[in-house]
């Protein structure tokens, strides 16, 4: 859960800080499209996540990430991988 | 020939946001050159910047991140131009124009460089970290500002960018006029937008010897005996243009008539004008012929007047050659003394100033001009502006590549 919480907080902070999305609009079920992000923004978002975490998200994976929850799961899943 | 008129103006210049502030600044001959933090430590550290603004606040969420600055400036100028032209807006659709009108409204925007700030920042990140933004191309392309105007105002007419470097804004107005005359559009937003002041581009212009090395606010001093180059600036100037009959039909009084336009090329050198300014003469003569107006009827010239030794001398010779003895009776000014050189936006901004000079019967002074170069031998207005009723005003723009444009406006 801590991983999920950390991942959610990171995504929320990028959405609010970089994309100017009002914090109250961000929820696990919110789609990025609904938050006003288009396909180019989604690539920017994944790049920001990569910059913050050091992980790599492949271009094909980006297409699968539609909601905040999708992104959290992708991110938390990465962190759960044992070193 | 079909009359083409100017029915609206929008300006964002180093003199300020909007027509009123910009016109006030040039009318008072205020200098806007300032030390530019972005250029600190470079060969040249002064520039003429548009007063800062919050793009998201002015243009909506995401505008700051998704659009280059030259598109911001274009949008701000276009919004003012549309409002001043009183074009009908669609209800409940933000800034969009009425549907039928939007279908018949085009955009011809001049741009000499494009999103070079975006390009340089992205390139730095690319070299450092291999990082490339997916927004690089849509922000950087020089036609993106014209595209953004279409999106913002719902304009579905012909939409394009014209690049003749520092003549681009004027060339765009010339092309827009052709579209109106051909009946391809009913309304056109035309002019120029540029925001190309970066450390790299400033270093490049400086390396050519084009920029003033004077480190004070009087660096841009067109036609002055001590001029030593131009000062880079940023801005946008956009006109709303229509056929005269259409403007009259909707009961809108035009600000001026675009009576003639002329274009030419130097066929000489990629950056230097021929000493006699022959290409400039051709462009001006073609504008006069197009308008069927005699040289003796020219009353005011908003000169290209960049403040470089070469341009101003060649342009002065060109004006003298074209007008002969009548040149003594023409009130010449270069508003670049105030604004600096706005590159691809210059022609749009200066066309607007020429229209405003006609409209107000006032020739703004050439800022920072103390002693007219004896080689210039023209009546270059300086010190203070001149109140004089005007019927004709010529606006000159010359670009690297040897590409020239002249616009002849007459009082409405």
Tab-separated table of C-alpha atoms in Angstrom:
chain	number	residue	atom	x	y	z
A	1	UNK	CA	0.000	0.000	0.000
A	2	UNK	CA	2.847	2.351	0.790
A	3	UNK	CA	4.159	1.845	-2.721
A	4	UNK	CA	0.728	2.614	-4.140
A	5	UNK	CA	0.423	5.700	-1.988
A	6	UNK	CA	3.866	6.931	-3.000
A	7	UNK	CA	3.137	6.320	-6.652
A	8	UNK	CA	-0.240	8.050	-6.444
A	9	UNK	CA	1.253	11.061	-4.686
A	10	UNK	CA	3.970	11.354	-7.309
A	11	UNK	CA	1.505	11.219	-10.203
A	12	UNK	CA	-0.808	13.678	-8.499
A	13	UNK	CA	2.042	16.094	-7.885
A	14	UNK	CA	3.108	15.950	-11.548
A	15	UNK	CA	-0.462	16.410	-12.764
A	16	UNK	CA	-0.955	19.406	-10.507
A	17	UNK	CA	2.513	20.914	-10.737
A	18	UNK	CA	3.395	20.369	-14.390
A	19	UNK	CA	0.034	20.029	-16.095
A	20	UNK	CA	-1.930	22.482	-13.967
A	21	UNK	CA	-4.705	19.993	-13.206
A	22	UNK	CA	-6.740	21.099	-10.160
A	23	UNK	CA	-5.924	18.692	-7.286
A	24	UNK	CA	-9.630	17.999	-6.636
A	25	UNK	CA	-10.018	16.544	-10.145
A	26	UNK	CA	-7.350	13.899	-9.539
A	27	UNK	CA	-8.677	10.501	-8.438
A	28	UNK	CA	-7.666	6.883	-9.117
A	29	UNK	CA	-10.464	6.463	-11.661
A	30	UNK	CA	-9.858	9.732	-13.472
A	31	UNK	CA	-8.758	9.213	-17.072
A	32	UNK	CA	-5.902	11.310	-18.336
A	33	UNK	CA	-8.054	12.273	-21.288
A	34	UNK	CA	-10.711	13.493	-18.886
A	35	UNK	CA	-8.079	15.548	-17.078
A	36	UNK	CA	-7.302	17.311	-20.368
A	37	UNK	CA	-4.161	15.403	-21.348
A	38	UNK	CA	-3.816	14.316	-24.967
A	39	UNK	CA	-1.496	11.633	-26.350
A	40	UNK	CA	1.459	14.030	-26.476
A	41	UNK	CA	0.848	15.058	-22.861
A	42	UNK	CA	0.760	11.403	-21.843
A	43	UNK	CA	4.246	10.935	-23.273
A	44	UNK	CA	5.355	14.046	-21.362
A	45	UNK	CA	3.791	12.612	-18.195
A	46	UNK	CA	5.615	9.301	-18.522
A	47	UNK	CA	8.863	11.184	-19.155
A	48	UNK	CA	8.297	13.185	-15.971
A	49	UNK	CA	7.672	9.937	-14.072
A	50	UNK	CA	10.854	8.492	-15.540
A	51	UNK	CA	12.811	11.590	-14.507
A	52	UNK	CA	11.485	11.355	-10.947
A	53	UNK	CA	11.891	7.618	-10.438
A	54	UNK	CA	14.627	6.478	-12.791
A	55	UNK	CA	12.401	3.734	-14.213
A	56	UNK	CA	11.804	3.279	-17.940
A	57	UNK	CA	8.324	3.095	-19.427
A	58	UNK	CA	8.300	1.798	-22.985
A	59	UNK	CA	6.293	3.635	-25.643
A	60	UNK	CA	4.015	0.601	-26.128
A	61	UNK	CA	3.182	0.624	-22.416
A	62	UNK	CA	2.112	4.261	-22.560
A	63	UNK	CA	-0.837	3.289	-24.750
A	64	UNK	CA	-2.111	1.002	-21.953
A	65	UNK	CA	-2.074	3.739	-19.334
A	66	UNK	CA	-5.462	5.425	-19.427
A	67	UNK	CA	-6.328	6.202	-15.812
A	68	UNK	CA	-4.432	7.429	-12.800
A	69	UNK	CA	-4.903	3.929	-11.356
A	70	UNK	CA	-3.239	2.378	-14.439
A	71	UNK	CA	-0.221	4.601	-13.925
A	72	UNK	CA	-0.079	3.886	-10.184
A	73	UNK	CA	-0.206	0.146	-10.807
A	74	UNK	CA	2.485	0.342	-13.439
A	75	UNK	CA	4.690	2.359	-11.134
A	76	UNK	CA	4.036	0.379	-7.950
A	77	UNK	CA	4.513	-2.887	-9.856
A	78	UNK	CA	7.939	-1.710	-10.895
A	79	UNK	CA	8.873	-0.874	-7.332
A	80	UNK	CA	7.753	-4.266	-6.051
A	81	UNK	CA	10.170	-6.041	-8.351
A	82	UNK	CA	12.834	-7.469	-5.994
A	83	UNK	CA	16.276	-6.016	-6.360
B	1	UNK	CA	-9.412	46.505	-58.373
B	2	UNK	CA	-11.001	45.299	-55.141
B	3	UNK	CA	-10.381	47.563	-52.165
B	4	UNK	CA	-8.840	45.803	-49.190
B	5	UNK	CA	-9.197	47.486	-45.817
B	6	UNK	CA	-7.825	47.092	-42.307
B	7	UNK	CA	-10.660	46.705	-39.821
B	8	UNK	CA	-8.822	45.624	-36.682
B	9	UNK	CA	-5.390	45.704	-35.066
B	10	UNK	CA	-3.749	43.695	-32.315
B	11	UNK	CA	-0.283	44.371	-30.902
B	12	UNK	CA	2.025	42.855	-28.333
B	13	UNK	CA	5.353	44.674	-28.362
B	14	UNK	CA	8.235	45.584	-26.062
B	15	UNK	CA	6.315	48.860	-25.668
B	16	UNK	CA	3.555	46.944	-23.900
B	17	UNK	CA	0.574	44.645	-24.230
B	18	UNK	CA	-2.073	45.930	-26.593
B	19	UNK	CA	-2.403	48.652	-29.212
B	20	UNK	CA	-2.856	51.481	-26.699
B	21	UNK	CA	0.324	50.771	-24.715
B	22	UNK	CA	2.399	49.976	-27.800
B	23	UNK	CA	1.311	53.124	-29.640
B	24	UNK	CA	1.893	55.247	-26.542
B	25	UNK	CA	5.437	53.901	-26.209
B	26	UNK	CA	6.413	54.574	-29.839
B	27	UNK	CA	4.612	57.924	-29.862
B	28	UNK	CA	6.681	59.031	-26.889
B	29	UNK	CA	9.874	57.604	-28.410
B	30	UNK	CA	10.538	55.508	-25.338
B	31	UNK	CA	13.524	53.144	-25.401
B	32	UNK	CA	12.717	49.581	-24.326
B	33	UNK	CA	16.132	47.899	-24.608
B	34	UNK	CA	17.154	46.361	-21.277
B	35	UNK	CA	19.722	43.943	-19.928
B	36	UNK	CA	18.295	40.491	-20.644
B	37	UNK	CA	18.946	37.863	-17.960
B	38	UNK	CA	18.750	35.149	-20.632
B	39	UNK	CA	21.617	36.776	-22.528
B	40	UNK	CA	23.788	37.555	-19.496
B	41	UNK	CA	27.428	36.732	-20.099
B	42	UNK	CA	27.004	36.637	-23.892
B	43	UNK	CA	28.499	38.883	-26.565
B	44	UNK	CA	25.370	41.003	-26.456
B	45	UNK	CA	23.297	41.312	-23.309
B	46	UNK	CA	20.518	43.785	-24.242
B	47	UNK	CA	17.216	42.945	-25.868
B	48	UNK	CA	13.703	44.338	-26.214
B	49	UNK	CA	11.273	42.006	-24.440
B	50	UNK	CA	7.517	41.994	-24.210
B	51	UNK	CA	6.522	42.719	-20.579
B	52	UNK	CA	6.184	39.370	-18.809
B	53	UNK	CA	2.827	37.615	-18.515
B	54	UNK	CA	1.420	34.301	-17.318
B	55	UNK	CA	0.497	32.345	-20.460
B	56	UNK	CA	-1.803	29.929	-18.590
B	57	UNK	CA	-3.667	32.816	-17.019
B	58	UNK	CA	-3.994	34.746	-20.285
B	59	UNK	CA	-4.541	31.874	-22.706
B	60	UNK	CA	-5.854	28.972	-20.686
B	61	UNK	CA	-4.488	25.994	-18.807
B	62	UNK	CA	-1.552	24.298	-20.490
B	63	UNK	CA	-0.794	27.160	-22.879
B	64	UNK	CA	2.498	27.904	-21.136
B	65	UNK	CA	3.700	24.335	-21.450
B	66	UNK	CA	2.224	23.332	-24.810
B	67	UNK	CA	2.892	26.446	-26.915
B	68	UNK	CA	6.077	28.321	-27.698
B	69	UNK	CA	6.248	31.976	-26.754
B	70	UNK	CA	5.833	33.184	-30.330
B	71	UNK	CA	2.466	31.440	-30.439
B	72	UNK	CA	1.489	33.085	-27.133
B	73	UNK	CA	2.264	36.485	-28.613
B	74	UNK	CA	0.346	35.674	-31.808
B	75	UNK	CA	-2.714	34.579	-29.815
B	76	UNK	CA	-2.695	37.695	-27.644
B	77	UNK	CA	-2.404	39.996	-30.679
B	78	UNK	CA	-5.045	38.082	-32.637
B	79	UNK	CA	-7.523	38.246	-29.782
B	80	UNK	CA	-7.186	42.029	-29.614
B	81	UNK	CA	-7.359	42.364	-33.410
B	82	UNK	CA	-10.576	40.327	-33.612
B	83	UNK	CA	-12.150	42.326	-30.806
B	84	UNK	CA	-11.240	45.649	-32.403
B	85	UNK	CA	-12.640	44.509	-35.751
B	86	UNK	CA	-15.898	43.651	-34.024
B	87	UNK	CA	-16.147	40.276	-35.756
B	88	UNK	CA	-19.186	38.324	-34.520
B	89	UNK	CA	-18.432	35.493	-32.095
B	90	UNK	CA	-20.287	32.222	-31.817
B	91	UNK	CA	-22.354	32.040	-28.643
B	92	UNK	CA	-21.118	29.744	-25.877
B	93	UNK	CA	-18.020	28.701	-27.794
B	94	UNK	CA	-15.294	30.681	-26.115
B	95	UNK	CA	-13.315	32.738	-28.587
B	96	UNK	CA	-14.637	31.043	-31.744
B	97	UNK	CA	-16.043	33.147	-34.536
B	98	UNK	CA	-19.545	32.687	-35.885
B	99	UNK	CA	-19.697	29.459	-37.879
B	100	UNK	CA	-20.177	30.754	-41.446
B	101	UNK	CA	-17.645	33.497	-40.934
B	102	UNK	CA	-15.128	31.077	-39.395
B	103	UNK	CA	-15.346	29.006	-42.574
B	104	UNK	CA	-14.348	32.040	-44.639
B	105	UNK	CA	-11.653	33.436	-42.329
B	106	UNK	CA	-8.011	32.744	-43.094
B	107	UNK	CA	-4.695	33.299	-41.343
B	108	UNK	CA	-1.474	34.383	-43.009
B	109	UNK	CA	1.190	34.819	-40.391
B	110	UNK	CA	4.765	35.915	-40.953
B	111	UNK	CA	7.469	34.230	-38.944
B	112	UNK	CA	11.206	34.312	-39.533
B	113	UNK	CA	12.456	31.731	-37.051
B	114	UNK	CA	9.767	29.933	-35.042
B	115	UNK	CA	10.008	28.189	-31.687
B	116	UNK	CA	13.733	28.477	-31.240
B	117	UNK	CA	13.516	28.790	-27.433
B	118	UNK	CA	11.733	25.459	-27.329
B	119	UNK	CA	14.268	23.942	-29.708
B	120	UNK	CA	17.304	25.101	-27.730
B	121	UNK	CA	15.939	23.938	-24.381
B	122	UNK	CA	14.953	20.572	-25.789
B	123	UNK	CA	18.272	20.169	-27.552
B	124	UNK	CA	20.130	20.806	-24.304
B	125	UNK	CA	18.058	18.105	-22.576
B	126	UNK	CA	18.664	15.791	-25.529
B	127	UNK	CA	22.443	16.200	-25.312
B	128	UNK	CA	22.511	15.888	-21.533
B	129	UNK	CA	20.030	13.072	-20.953
B	130	UNK	CA	18.813	11.840	-24.315
B	131	UNK	CA	15.439	13.364	-23.429
B	132	UNK	CA	13.190	14.644	-26.232
B	133	UNK	CA	9.769	16.142	-25.642
B	134	UNK	CA	6.871	14.975	-27.815
B	135	UNK	CA	5.867	18.639	-27.863
B	136	UNK	CA	9.122	19.768	-29.487
B	137	UNK	CA	7.871	19.587	-33.075
B	138	UNK	CA	4.366	21.024	-32.551
B	139	UNK	CA	5.820	23.899	-30.489
B	140	UNK	CA	8.830	24.607	-32.672
B	141	UNK	CA	7.466	24.535	-36.240
B	142	UNK	CA	7.276	28.057	-37.591
B	143	UNK	CA	3.714	27.475	-38.823
B	144	UNK	CA	2.455	26.448	-35.383
B	145	UNK	CA	1.354	29.939	-34.330
B	146	UNK	CA	-0.886	30.197	-37.397
B	147	UNK	CA	-2.283	26.769	-36.573
B	148	UNK	CA	-2.933	27.817	-32.976
B	149	UNK	CA	-4.912	30.842	-34.178
B	150	UNK	CA	-7.102	28.509	-36.205
B	151	UNK	CA	-7.692	26.303	-33.155
B	152	UNK	CA	-8.304	29.177	-30.723
B	153	UNK	CA	-10.784	31.055	-32.913
B	154	UNK	CA	-12.221	28.145	-34.893
B	155	UNK	CA	-10.923	29.544	-38.195
B	156	UNK	CA	-11.246	27.119	-41.106
B	157	UNK	CA	-10.130	29.275	-44.037
B	158	UNK	CA	-6.712	29.018	-45.725
B	159	UNK	CA	-4.053	29.012	-43.004
B	160	UNK	CA	-0.348	29.437	-43.601
B	161	UNK	CA	2.941	30.913	-42.543
B	162	UNK	CA	5.032	33.085	-44.806
B	163	UNK	CA	8.749	33.338	-44.198
B	164	UNK	CA	10.779	36.119	-45.745
B	165	UNK	CA	12.880	36.517	-42.578
B	166	UNK	CA	12.655	40.105	-41.333
B	167	UNK	CA	10.099	40.993	-44.025
B	168	UNK	CA	7.776	38.105	-43.102
B	169	UNK	CA	5.079	40.157	-41.376
B	170	UNK	CA	4.745	42.483	-44.360
B	171	UNK	CA	4.915	39.654	-46.893
B	172	UNK	CA	2.123	37.912	-44.998
B	173	UNK	CA	-0.082	41.002	-45.291
B	174	UNK	CA	0.676	41.133	-49.010
B	175	UNK	CA	-0.310	37.463	-49.457
B	176	UNK	CA	-3.434	37.977	-47.350
B	177	UNK	CA	-4.473	40.778	-49.660
B	178	UNK	CA	-4.124	38.489	-52.670
B	179	UNK	CA	-6.367	35.906	-50.971
B	180	UNK	CA	-9.020	38.563	-50.361
B	181	UNK	CA	-8.801	39.860	-53.916
B	182	UNK	CA	-9.047	36.321	-55.292
B	183	UNK	CA	-12.160	35.725	-53.215
B	184	UNK	CA	-10.587	32.789	-51.374
B	185	UNK	CA	-11.512	34.325	-47.999
B	186	UNK	CA	-13.795	37.025	-46.609
B	187	UNK	CA	-11.630	37.878	-43.597
B	188	UNK	CA	-7.916	37.348	-42.937
B	189	UNK	CA	-5.827	37.696	-39.832
B	190	UNK	CA	-2.435	38.728	-41.173
B	191	UNK	CA	0.813	39.968	-39.695
B	192	UNK	CA	3.746	38.502	-37.854
B	193	UNK	CA	4.851	36.905	-34.602
B	194	UNK	CA	8.332	36.188	-33.323
B	195	UNK	CA	10.038	35.330	-30.058
B	196	UNK	CA	13.540	34.377	-31.126
B	197	UNK	CA	15.712	35.954	-28.450
B	198	UNK	CA	17.880	33.113	-27.127
B	199	UNK	CA	21.539	32.903	-26.107
B	200	UNK	CA	22.359	30.938	-29.243
B	201	UNK	CA	20.469	33.096	-31.753
B	202	UNK	CA	21.803	36.301	-30.162
B	203	UNK	CA	25.336	34.926	-30.381
B	204	UNK	CA	24.724	34.021	-34.018
B	205	UNK	CA	23.378	37.451	-35.002
B	206	UNK	CA	26.237	39.028	-33.046
B	207	UNK	CA	28.777	36.875	-34.855
B	208	UNK	CA	27.446	38.235	-38.153
B	209	UNK	CA	28.096	41.735	-36.882
B	210	UNK	CA	24.387	42.556	-37.083
B	211	UNK	CA	23.799	43.451	-33.423
B	212	UNK	CA	24.630	46.639	-31.551
B	213	UNK	CA	27.427	46.234	-29.027
B	214	UNK	CA	26.237	49.277	-27.121
B	215	UNK	CA	25.343	48.244	-23.601
B	216	UNK	CA	22.641	50.772	-22.820
B	217	UNK	CA	18.995	51.483	-23.575
B	218	UNK	CA	19.844	53.690	-26.569
B	219	UNK	CA	21.465	50.820	-28.486
B	220	UNK	CA	18.727	50.748	-31.132
B	221	UNK	CA	19.149	54.106	-32.889
B	222	UNK	CA	18.039	53.873	-36.515
B	223	UNK	CA	19.581	56.393	-38.950
B	224	UNK	CA	21.837	57.821	-36.232
B	225	UNK	CA	25.396	58.630	-37.224
B	226	UNK	CA	26.614	56.423	-34.349
B	227	UNK	CA	24.376	53.399	-34.976
B	228	UNK	CA	26.205	50.087	-34.810
B	229	UNK	CA	23.616	47.357	-35.209
B	230	UNK	CA	20.144	46.231	-34.201
B	231	UNK	CA	18.755	45.087	-30.868
B	232	UNK	CA	16.810	41.822	-30.929
B	233	UNK	CA	13.200	42.041	-29.889
B	234	UNK	CA	10.054	39.936	-29.699
B	235	UNK	CA	6.404	40.644	-30.350
B	236	UNK	CA	3.413	40.218	-32.595
B	237	UNK	CA	1.369	42.507	-34.794
B	238	UNK	CA	-1.800	41.286	-36.470
B	239	UNK	CA	-4.267	43.069	-38.721
B	240	UNK	CA	-7.802	42.017	-39.520
B	241	UNK	CA	-8.272	42.563	-43.250
B	242	UNK	CA	-11.445	42.456	-45.315
B	243	UNK	CA	-12.704	43.649	-48.658
B	244	UNK	CA	-13.935	47.223	-48.318
B	245	UNK	CA	-17.398	46.331	-49.546
B	246	UNK	CA	-17.776	43.631	-46.861
B	247	UNK	CA	-16.661	45.935	-44.060
B	248	UNK	CA	-19.125	48.563	-45.275
B	249	UNK	CA	-21.809	45.872	-45.496
B	250	UNK	CA	-21.506	45.080	-41.809
B	251	UNK	CA	-21.281	48.740	-40.920
B	252	UNK	CA	-17.704	48.659	-39.649
B	253	UNK	CA	-15.568	51.722	-40.337
B	254	UNK	CA	-12.081	50.669	-41.483
B	255	UNK	CA	-8.926	52.070	-39.905
B	256	UNK	CA	-7.158	52.352	-43.259
B	257	UNK	CA	-7.061	51.028	-46.803
B	258	UNK	CA	-4.243	48.736	-47.939
B	259	UNK	CA	-4.003	50.471	-51.291
B	260	UNK	CA	-0.914	48.742	-52.632
B	261	UNK	CA	1.750	46.165	-51.938
B	262	UNK	CA	5.042	45.408	-53.617
B	263	UNK	CA	7.525	42.556	-53.315
B	264	UNK	CA	10.974	42.055	-54.792
B	265	UNK	CA	14.282	40.259	-54.361
B	266	UNK	CA	17.782	41.742	-54.391
B	267	UNK	CA	19.507	39.006	-56.422
B	268	UNK	CA	22.662	40.217	-54.724
B	269	UNK	CA	23.864	38.743	-51.387
B	270	UNK	CA	22.262	36.505	-48.785
B	271	UNK	CA	22.428	39.124	-46.004
B	272	UNK	CA	23.754	42.462	-47.323
B	273	UNK	CA	21.591	44.814	-49.370
B	274	UNK	CA	23.104	46.313	-52.524
B	275	UNK	CA	24.528	49.732	-51.667
B	276	UNK	CA	21.989	51.542	-53.796
B	277	UNK	CA	19.081	49.638	-52.274
B	278	UNK	CA	17.852	48.635	-55.737
B	279	UNK	CA	15.696	45.781	-54.428
B	280	UNK	CA	14.070	48.099	-51.902
B	281	UNK	CA	13.367	50.625	-54.667
B	282	UNK	CA	11.656	47.914	-56.714
B	283	UNK	CA	9.433	46.826	-53.822
B	284	UNK	CA	8.396	50.413	-53.004
B	285	UNK	CA	7.826	51.288	-56.678
B	286	UNK	CA	5.672	48.199	-57.162
B	287	UNK	CA	3.588	49.155	-54.121
B	288	UNK	CA	3.046	52.643	-55.571
B	289	UNK	CA	2.180	51.295	-59.006
B	290	UNK	CA	-0.139	48.713	-57.487
B	291	UNK	CA	-1.962	51.502	-55.654
B	292	UNK	CA	-1.787	53.808	-58.685
B	293	UNK	CA	-0.316	56.480	-56.439
B	294	UNK	CA	2.485	58.825	-57.499
B	295	UNK	CA	5.713	59.049	-55.501
B	296	UNK	CA	4.933	62.715	-54.847
B	297	UNK	CA	1.862	61.647	-52.874
B	298	UNK	CA	3.846	59.635	-50.303
B	299	UNK	CA	3.704	61.522	-46.990
B	300	UNK	CA	5.054	59.131	-44.381
B	301	UNK	CA	7.382	56.141	-44.426
B	302	UNK	CA	7.670	53.699	-41.553
B	303	UNK	CA	11.155	52.591	-42.586
B	304	UNK	CA	12.641	49.158	-42.089
B	305	UNK	CA	15.385	51.185	-40.312
B	306	UNK	CA	17.029	48.422	-38.326
B	307	UNK	CA	19.858	50.551	-36.915
B	308	UNK	CA	22.519	48.558	-38.771
B	309	UNK	CA	25.030	50.671	-40.706
B	310	UNK	CA	24.297	48.832	-43.979
B	311	UNK	CA	20.511	48.699	-43.932
B	312	UNK	CA	19.829	52.271	-42.973
B	313	UNK	CA	22.259	53.727	-45.512
B	314	UNK	CA	20.932	51.552	-48.344
B	315	UNK	CA	17.305	52.205	-47.419
B	316	UNK	CA	17.909	55.958	-47.309
B	317	UNK	CA	19.470	55.845	-50.771
B	318	UNK	CA	16.556	53.751	-52.022
B	319	UNK	CA	14.004	56.270	-50.730
B	320	UNK	CA	15.954	59.146	-52.245
B	321	UNK	CA	16.276	57.302	-55.541
B	322	UNK	CA	12.571	56.487	-55.653
B	323	UNK	CA	11.209	59.875	-54.631
B	324	UNK	CA	13.930	62.301	-55.762
B	325	UNK	CA	13.388	65.838	-54.397
B	326	UNK	CA	10.060	64.832	-52.866
B	327	UNK	CA	11.997	62.687	-50.357
B	328	UNK	CA	12.689	65.927	-48.440
B	329	UNK	CA	8.970	66.306	-47.798
B	330	UNK	CA	8.360	62.785	-46.466
B	331	UNK	CA	8.233	62.205	-42.708
B	332	UNK	CA	10.390	59.096	-42.258
B	333	UNK	CA	10.530	57.211	-38.989
B	334	UNK	CA	11.751	53.889	-37.673
B	335	UNK	CA	9.781	52.578	-34.735
B	336	UNK	CA	12.586	50.058	-34.158
B	337	UNK	CA	14.270	52.739	-32.037
B	338	UNK	CA	11.579	51.912	-29.499
B	339	UNK	CA	10.810	48.259	-30.160
B	340	UNK	CA	14.144	46.915	-31.354
B	341	UNK	CA	14.038	44.535	-34.288
B	342	UNK	CA	11.139	42.111	-34.010
B	343	UNK	CA	12.441	40.006	-36.937
B	344	UNK	CA	9.539	38.086	-38.509
B	345	UNK	CA	7.035	40.120	-36.484
B	346	UNK	CA	8.476	43.493	-37.504
B	347	UNK	CA	6.470	43.856	-40.717
B	348	UNK	CA	3.183	43.148	-38.942
B	349	UNK	CA	3.897	45.479	-36.042
B	350	UNK	CA	5.139	48.270	-38.280
B	351	UNK	CA	2.194	47.940	-40.678
B	352	UNK	CA	0.027	48.462	-37.605
B	353	UNK	CA	2.044	51.540	-36.623
B	354	UNK	CA	1.700	52.934	-40.171
B	355	UNK	CA	-2.070	52.444	-39.960
B	356	UNK	CA	-2.155	54.107	-36.547
B	357	UNK	CA	-0.076	57.027	-37.867
B	358	UNK	CA	-2.700	57.568	-40.595
B	359	UNK	CA	-5.547	57.118	-38.178
B	360	UNK	CA	-4.190	59.523	-35.560
B	361	UNK	CA	-2.434	61.961	-37.909
B	362	UNK	CA	0.766	61.514	-35.955
B	363	UNK	CA	4.241	60.358	-36.973
B	364	UNK	CA	6.091	58.803	-34.028
B	365	UNK	CA	9.713	59.841	-33.501
B	366	UNK	CA	12.671	57.554	-34.100
B	367	UNK	CA	13.737	56.821	-30.534
B	368	UNK	CA	17.387	57.274	-29.544
B	369	UNK	CA	18.211	59.159	-32.747
B	370	UNK	CA	20.350	62.161	-31.780
B	371	UNK	CA	22.192	63.076	-34.975
B	372	UNK	CA	20.974	61.924	-38.367
B	373	UNK	CA	23.753	60.279	-40.361
B	374	UNK	CA	24.795	62.838	-43.031
B	375	UNK	CA	24.689	59.975	-45.534
B	376	UNK	CA	20.983	59.532	-44.844
B	377	UNK	CA	19.801	63.025	-45.886
B	378	UNK	CA	16.131	62.389	-45.171
B	379	UNK	CA	13.605	64.057	-42.879
B	380	UNK	CA	13.836	61.421	-40.168
B	381	UNK	CA	11.445	62.442	-37.389
B	382	UNK	CA	13.235	62.446	-34.031
B	383	UNK	CA	13.201	64.177	-30.678
B	384	UNK	CA	9.428	64.302	-30.556
B	385	UNK	CA	6.674	63.027	-32.826
B	386	UNK	CA	4.929	65.129	-35.433
B	387	UNK	CA	1.234	65.893	-35.630
B	388	UNK	CA	0.312	66.056	-39.278
B	389	UNK	CA	-2.779	64.966	-41.182
B	390	UNK	CA	-1.761	62.013	-43.346
B	391	UNK	CA	-3.357	60.444	-46.411
B	392	UNK	CA	-0.633	57.951	-47.368
B	393	UNK	CA	1.887	55.893	-45.445
B	394	UNK	CA	4.411	53.389	-46.732
B	395	UNK	CA	5.809	50.608	-44.548
B	396	UNK	CA	9.079	48.956	-45.609
B	397	UNK	CA	10.394	45.546	-44.620
B	398	UNK	CA	13.535	43.836	-45.896
B	399	UNK	CA	14.648	40.336	-45.010
B	400	UNK	CA	17.841	38.330	-45.133
B	401	UNK	CA	17.775	36.400	-48.363
B	402	UNK	CA	17.342	39.768	-50.067
B	403	UNK	CA	13.557	39.512	-49.805
B	404	UNK	CA	11.715	42.837	-49.755
B	405	UNK	CA	8.153	43.945	-49.103
B	406	UNK	CA	6.521	47.364	-49.104
B	407	UNK	CA	2.949	48.127	-48.055
B	408	UNK	CA	1.147	51.315	-48.984
B	409	UNK	CA	-1.724	52.340	-46.739
B	410	UNK	CA	-4.103	55.214	-47.348
B	411	UNK	CA	-6.545	56.919	-44.998
B	412	UNK	CA	-9.962	55.250	-44.874
